[in-house]
Amino acid sequence: MSDQENGLQEDPQWLELKLPRLLYTDTVQGLHATIQSEWDSLRRSACQTAAGRALWKHVIHDPFAELLAGETYLKSFHEKIKNDRLKNARETSGVILAVRTLWFDSKIEAALSSFNGEGQVVLLGAGMDARAYRLSCLKESDVFEVDFPEVLEVKTTLLKAATETIDEHLHPRITAKSLNRVAADIRNNDWLEKLQISGFVPEKNTVWVLEGILYYLSHSHATQVLSIIADKCALARTVLLADFMNKPSTTLSNSIFHFYSDWPDHLLPSLGFSHVKLSQLGDPDAHFGLMNDPLNLFNKLRSLPRSVQTHPDDGTPCCRLYLVEASGLPSQSNQ
């Protein structure tokens, strides 16, 4: 199987991992040591996501991903990719994350373009997301990053460390109109109030980004968050971008993953969204040239009805990740 079929670049430096010197400064090493010793699996998932983006840099431009991921997660993720290459695996570690990132990037840009002017972008569970520094489409948008206070504090300090390096290309420059960090737990009832105190205007057109977060929540918390966002359709043009696991996917880690929806395209209209578009990995808008092998897991799943929970060929669970765009307008919210 060729590199193009499993999404890897034609001549990747996959055997050797070269990390920037900035990762070995006392400040950065100390911050990542704190992450390892004090953060739980939900918080640490932010660094794992950043590591995936860093190691798929041939398709994702994120100059701060290595810094935000840290040495431990970069080495661990690199080892997985190397082993996949050596085994000539059909699915290379990180390809889901790469496709997911590119899908969200493209949908954010399309949504903001449809606003024809200023908009707001809210990243719930923002983690180590660096879109405010890397997406030019945000130049007319106010960006709000919502996450645990300790996550935002470490992220801010890491990015500050980059400003002190001699490597000019690592100096963070915000591409968004503004960036506001909101320390809040979206499982609590006060996150929307904190968001508004930080400058969020409910009457402005808004893109809500829930990437890699919903399945960590309980069913009640996830539904509550989605309902709060759906309510905003009555006030302004509202676009929700989110990824959903189906039930078999949560069995990958029952202790970590909780919320699932086998039919998010049915759930979201019931909450108040008027338009919903669902994509699966490998679909035309969720492909990006990274899933060309017709026999990879994702393309095989796409050929099966979504109601099928167990693969008929080998009895394995049909673990699906749905990429979903939902929207609503004030004039449509009561129809």
Coordinates of C-alpha atoms in Angstrom, one line a residue:
M1 CA 0.0 0.0 0.0
S2 CA 1.4 3.4 -0.9
D3 CA 2.0 6.4 1.4
Q4 CA -0.7 8.3 -0.5
E5 CA -3.3 5.6 0.3
N6 CA -2.7 5.8 4.1
G7 CA -2.4 9.6 4.1
L8 CA 1.3 10.0 4.7
Q9 CA 3.5 12.3 2.8
E10 CA 5.6 10.7 0.1
D11 CA 9.0 11.0 1.8
P12 CA 8.3 11.7 5.5
Q13 CA 11.1 11.8 8.1
W14 CA 9.1 9.3 10.1
L15 CA 12.1 7.3 11.4
E16 CA 13.6 10.2 13.4
L17 CA 11.8 12.7 15.5
K18 CA 13.4 16.1 15.7
L19 CA 12.1 18.3 18.4
P20 CA 12.6 22.1 18.7
R21 CA 15.1 23.4 21.3
L22 CA 12.3 25.4 22.9
L23 CA 10.9 22.2 24.3
Y24 CA 14.0 21.7 26.5
T25 CA 14.0 25.0 28.2
D26 CA 13.4 24.9 32.0
T27 CA 10.1 26.8 31.7
V28 CA 8.6 24.5 29.1
Q29 CA 9.9 21.3 30.7
G30 CA 8.5 22.4 34.1
L31 CA 5.1 23.2 32.6
H32 CA 4.8 19.8 30.9
A33 CA 6.0 18.1 34.1
T34 CA 3.1 19.7 35.9
I35 CA 0.7 18.4 33.1
Q36 CA 2.0 14.8 33.6
S37 CA 1.8 14.9 37.4
E38 CA -1.4 16.9 38.0
W39 CA -3.8 16.7 35.0
D40 CA -6.4 14.1 34.5
S41 CA -7.1 12.2 31.3
L42 CA -9.6 14.8 30.0
R43 CA -7.1 17.7 30.4
R44 CA -4.2 15.7 29.1
S45 CA -6.1 14.9 25.9
A46 CA -5.4 18.5 24.9
C47 CA -1.7 17.7 24.6
Q48 CA -2.4 14.4 22.8
T49 CA -4.4 16.3 20.2
A50 CA -1.6 18.9 19.8
A51 CA 0.9 16.0 19.3
G52 CA -1.2 14.6 16.5
R53 CA -1.4 17.9 14.7
A54 CA 2.3 18.4 15.1
L55 CA 3.2 15.0 13.6
W56 CA 0.8 15.5 10.7
K57 CA 2.3 18.8 9.8
H58 CA 2.6 17.9 6.2
V59 CA -1.2 18.6 6.0
I60 CA -1.8 20.8 9.1
H61 CA 0.0 24.1 9.5
D62 CA 0.2 24.6 13.3
P63 CA 3.6 26.1 14.3
F64 CA 2.8 25.8 18.0
A65 CA 1.6 22.3 18.1
E66 CA 4.9 20.8 19.2
L67 CA 5.3 23.4 22.0
L68 CA 1.8 22.8 23.3
A69 CA 2.0 19.0 23.0
G70 CA 5.3 18.5 24.9
E71 CA 8.1 16.0 24.5
T72 CA 6.3 13.0 26.2
Y73 CA 3.2 13.1 23.9
L74 CA 5.2 13.8 20.8
K75 CA 7.5 10.8 21.4
S76 CA 4.6 8.5 22.2
F77 CA 2.6 9.5 19.2
H78 CA 5.6 9.3 16.9
E79 CA 6.3 5.8 18.1
K80 CA 2.7 4.8 17.2
I81 CA 3.1 6.2 13.7
K82 CA 6.5 4.5 13.2
N83 CA 5.0 1.2 14.2
D84 CA 2.1 1.6 11.9
R85 CA 4.6 2.4 9.0
L86 CA 6.6 -0.7 9.8
K87 CA 3.5 -2.9 9.8
N88 CA 2.2 -1.2 6.7
A89 CA -1.0 -0.5 8.5
R90 CA -4.0 0.6 6.4
E91 CA -4.9 3.2 9.1
T92 CA -2.0 5.3 10.4
S93 CA -2.2 6.7 13.9
G94 CA -3.4 10.3 13.8
V95 CA -5.2 10.2 10.5
I96 CA -8.6 10.6 12.2
L97 CA -7.3 13.6 14.1
A98 CA -5.8 15.1 10.9
V99 CA -9.1 14.7 9.0
R100 CA -11.1 16.0 11.9
T101 CA -8.8 19.1 12.2
L102 CA -9.0 19.9 8.5
W103 CA -12.8 19.4 8.5
F104 CA -13.2 21.9 11.4
D105 CA -10.8 24.3 9.7
S106 CA -12.7 24.2 6.4
K107 CA -16.2 24.5 8.1
I108 CA -15.1 27.4 10.3
E109 CA -13.9 29.3 7.2
A110 CA -17.1 28.5 5.2
A111 CA -19.3 29.5 8.1
L112 CA -17.6 32.8 8.6
S113 CA -17.6 33.5 4.9
S114 CA -21.4 33.0 4.9
F115 CA -21.8 35.7 7.7
N116 CA -20.5 38.4 5.3
G117 CA -18.8 40.3 8.0
E118 CA -17.9 40.2 11.6
G119 CA -18.6 37.0 13.6
Q120 CA -17.7 35.3 16.8
V121 CA -16.0 31.9 17.2
V122 CA -16.4 30.1 20.5
L123 CA -14.1 27.1 21.1
L124 CA -15.6 25.0 23.9
G125 CA -13.0 22.8 25.6
A126 CA -10.4 24.7 23.6
G127 CA -7.5 22.8 25.1
M128 CA -4.3 23.5 23.2
D129 CA -6.1 24.7 20.1
A130 CA -4.0 27.3 18.3
R131 CA -6.5 28.3 15.6
A132 CA -6.5 32.0 16.8
Y133 CA -2.9 32.0 15.8
R134 CA -3.0 30.1 12.5
L135 CA -6.3 30.7 10.7
S136 CA -6.4 33.8 8.5
C137 CA -10.2 33.5 8.1
L138 CA -10.5 34.7 11.7
K139 CA -9.2 38.2 11.0
E140 CA -12.7 39.7 11.4
S141 CA -13.8 37.5 14.2
D142 CA -13.7 37.7 18.0
V143 CA -12.5 34.3 19.3
F144 CA -13.3 32.9 22.7
E145 CA -11.5 29.9 24.1
V146 CA -13.4 28.2 27.0
D147 CA -11.6 25.7 29.2
F148 CA -10.5 24.8 32.7
P149 CA -8.5 27.7 34.3
E150 CA -5.4 25.5 34.7
V151 CA -5.4 24.5 31.1
L152 CA -5.7 28.1 29.8
E153 CA -3.0 29.2 32.3
V154 CA -0.5 26.6 31.2
K155 CA -1.3 27.3 27.5
T156 CA -0.8 31.0 27.9
T157 CA 2.5 30.5 29.7
L158 CA 3.7 28.1 27.1
L159 CA 2.9 30.6 24.3
K160 CA 4.6 33.3 26.2
A161 CA 7.7 31.2 26.4
A162 CA 7.7 31.1 22.6
T163 CA 7.9 34.9 22.5
E164 CA 11.2 34.7 24.3
T165 CA 12.9 32.4 21.9
I166 CA 15.3 33.6 19.2
D167 CA 13.3 31.6 16.5
E168 CA 11.2 34.4 15.0
H169 CA 8.8 31.9 13.3
L170 CA 7.8 30.6 16.8
H171 CA 6.7 34.1 18.0
P172 CA 2.9 33.9 18.5
R173 CA 0.9 36.4 16.5
I174 CA -2.8 36.4 16.8
T175 CA -4.6 36.1 13.4
A176 CA -8.0 36.6 14.9
K177 CA -9.5 40.1 15.4
S178 CA -9.4 39.4 19.2
L179 CA -8.7 36.5 21.5
N180 CA -10.5 36.1 24.8
R181 CA -9.7 33.2 27.2
V182 CA -12.6 32.2 29.4
A183 CA -11.8 30.0 32.5
A184 CA -14.9 27.9 32.9
D185 CA -16.1 24.3 33.2
I186 CA -18.8 23.7 30.6
R187 CA -20.2 21.0 32.9
N188 CA -21.3 23.8 35.3
N189 CA -24.2 26.2 34.9
D190 CA -22.1 29.4 34.9
W191 CA -20.0 29.0 31.7
L192 CA -22.4 31.0 29.5
E193 CA -22.4 33.9 32.0
K194 CA -18.6 33.9 32.2
L195 CA -18.5 33.9 28.4
Q196 CA -20.7 37.0 28.2
I197 CA -18.7 38.7 30.9
S198 CA -15.7 38.2 28.7
G199 CA -17.3 40.1 25.8
F200 CA -19.4 37.4 24.0
V201 CA -22.5 39.0 22.4
P202 CA -25.5 36.6 22.1
E203 CA -27.0 38.7 19.3
K204 CA -23.9 38.4 17.0
N205 CA -23.5 35.6 14.4
T206 CA -21.5 32.9 16.0
V207 CA -19.7 29.7 15.1
W208 CA -19.6 27.2 18.0
V209 CA -16.7 24.7 17.8
L210 CA -17.0 21.5 19.9
E211 CA -14.0 19.4 18.7
G212 CA -13.1 16.3 20.6
I213 CA -15.1 17.3 23.7
L214 CA -18.7 16.1 23.7
Y215 CA -18.0 12.4 24.4
Y216 CA -16.1 13.2 27.5
L217 CA -19.3 14.7 29.0
S218 CA -22.2 12.8 30.6
H219 CA -25.4 12.6 28.5
S220 CA -27.1 15.2 30.6
H221 CA -24.2 17.7 30.4
A222 CA -23.7 17.2 26.7
T223 CA -27.4 17.7 26.0
Q224 CA -27.5 20.7 28.2
V225 CA -24.6 22.3 26.3
L226 CA -26.1 21.6 22.9
S227 CA -29.5 23.0 24.1
I228 CA -27.9 26.2 25.3
I229 CA -26.3 26.7 21.9
A230 CA -29.5 25.8 20.1
D231 CA -31.3 28.5 22.0
K232 CA -29.0 31.1 20.5
C233 CA -30.6 30.3 17.1
A234 CA -33.4 32.6 18.2
L235 CA -31.0 35.5 18.6
A236 CA -28.5 35.3 15.8
R237 CA -27.2 33.1 13.0
T238 CA -25.8 30.2 14.8
V239 CA -23.5 27.4 13.4
L240 CA -22.5 24.4 15.5
L241 CA -19.6 22.3 14.4
A242 CA -19.1 19.1 16.5
D243 CA -17.9 15.5 16.3
F244 CA -20.0 12.7 17.8
M245 CA -19.1 9.2 18.7
N246 CA -21.6 6.4 18.2
K247 CA -22.3 4.0 21.0
P248 CA -19.7 1.3 20.0
S249 CA -17.0 4.0 19.9
T250 CA -17.5 4.7 23.6
T251 CA -16.5 1.1 24.4
L252 CA -13.0 2.0 23.4
S253 CA -12.6 3.5 26.8
N254 CA -15.7 3.2 29.0
S255 CA -13.9 5.1 31.9
I256 CA -13.3 8.2 29.7
F257 CA -16.0 8.3 27.1
H258 CA -19.6 8.8 28.1
F259 CA -21.9 10.7 25.8
Y260 CA -22.7 9.2 22.4
S261 CA -25.3 9.7 19.7
D262 CA -26.0 7.1 16.9
W263 CA -28.2 9.7 15.2
P264 CA -27.0 13.2 15.8
D265 CA -28.8 14.3 12.7
H266 CA -32.0 13.4 14.5
L267 CA -30.9 14.7 18.0
L268 CA -30.0 18.2 16.9
P269 CA -33.2 19.2 15.1
S270 CA -35.1 18.0 18.2
L271 CA -33.1 20.6 20.2
G272 CA -33.9 23.5 17.9
F273 CA -31.4 23.4 15.0
S274 CA -33.1 23.9 11.6
H275 CA -30.4 22.5 9.3
V276 CA -28.1 19.5 10.0
K277 CA -25.4 18.0 7.7
L278 CA -23.6 14.8 8.9
S279 CA -20.4 13.4 7.4
Q280 CA -18.4 10.3 8.1
L281 CA -14.7 10.0 7.8
G282 CA -13.9 9.4 4.2
D283 CA -16.9 11.2 2.8
P284 CA -16.1 13.8 0.1
D285 CA -16.0 16.7 2.6
A286 CA -14.1 14.6 5.2
H287 CA -11.4 13.1 3.2
F288 CA -8.7 15.7 2.2
G289 CA -6.8 13.1 0.2
L290 CA -5.8 11.1 3.4
M291 CA -8.2 8.2 3.0
N292 CA -7.6 6.9 -0.6
D293 CA -7.3 3.2 0.3
P294 CA -10.8 1.7 -0.4
L295 CA -10.1 -1.1 2.1
N296 CA -9.3 1.1 5.1
L297 CA -11.5 0.8 8.1
F298 CA -13.4 4.1 7.5
N299 CA -14.3 3.4 3.9
K300 CA -15.5 -0.1 4.9
L301 CA -17.7 1.4 7.6
R302 CA -19.2 3.9 5.1
S303 CA -20.5 1.1 3.0
L304 CA -22.5 -0.3 5.9
P305 CA -25.9 1.1 7.1
R306 CA -25.4 3.3 10.1
S307 CA -27.8 1.1 12.1
V308 CA -25.3 -1.8 11.9
Q309 CA -23.4 -1.9 15.3
T310 CA -21.2 -5.0 14.6
H311 CA -19.2 -5.5 11.4
P312 CA -20.6 -8.6 9.6
D313 CA -17.1 -9.7 8.3
D314 CA -15.3 -10.0 11.6
G315 CA -17.7 -9.2 14.4
T316 CA -15.8 -6.1 15.5
P317 CA -17.8 -3.1 16.8
C318 CA -18.6 -0.5 14.1
C319 CA -16.9 2.5 15.8
R320 CA -17.9 5.6 13.9
L321 CA -17.1 9.3 14.4
Y322 CA -19.6 11.7 12.9
L323 CA -18.6 15.2 11.9
V324 CA -21.7 17.4 12.1
E325 CA -22.6 20.9 11.1
A326 CA -25.9 22.3 12.4
S327 CA -27.3 25.8 12.0
G328 CA -30.3 28.0 12.7
L329 CA -31.5 31.5 12.1
P330 CA -33.8 33.7 14.2
S331 CA -36.5 33.7 11.6
Q332 CA -36.5 29.9 11.5
S333 CA -36.1 29.1 15.2
N334 CA -39.9 29.0 15.8
Q335 CA -40.9 27.2 12.7

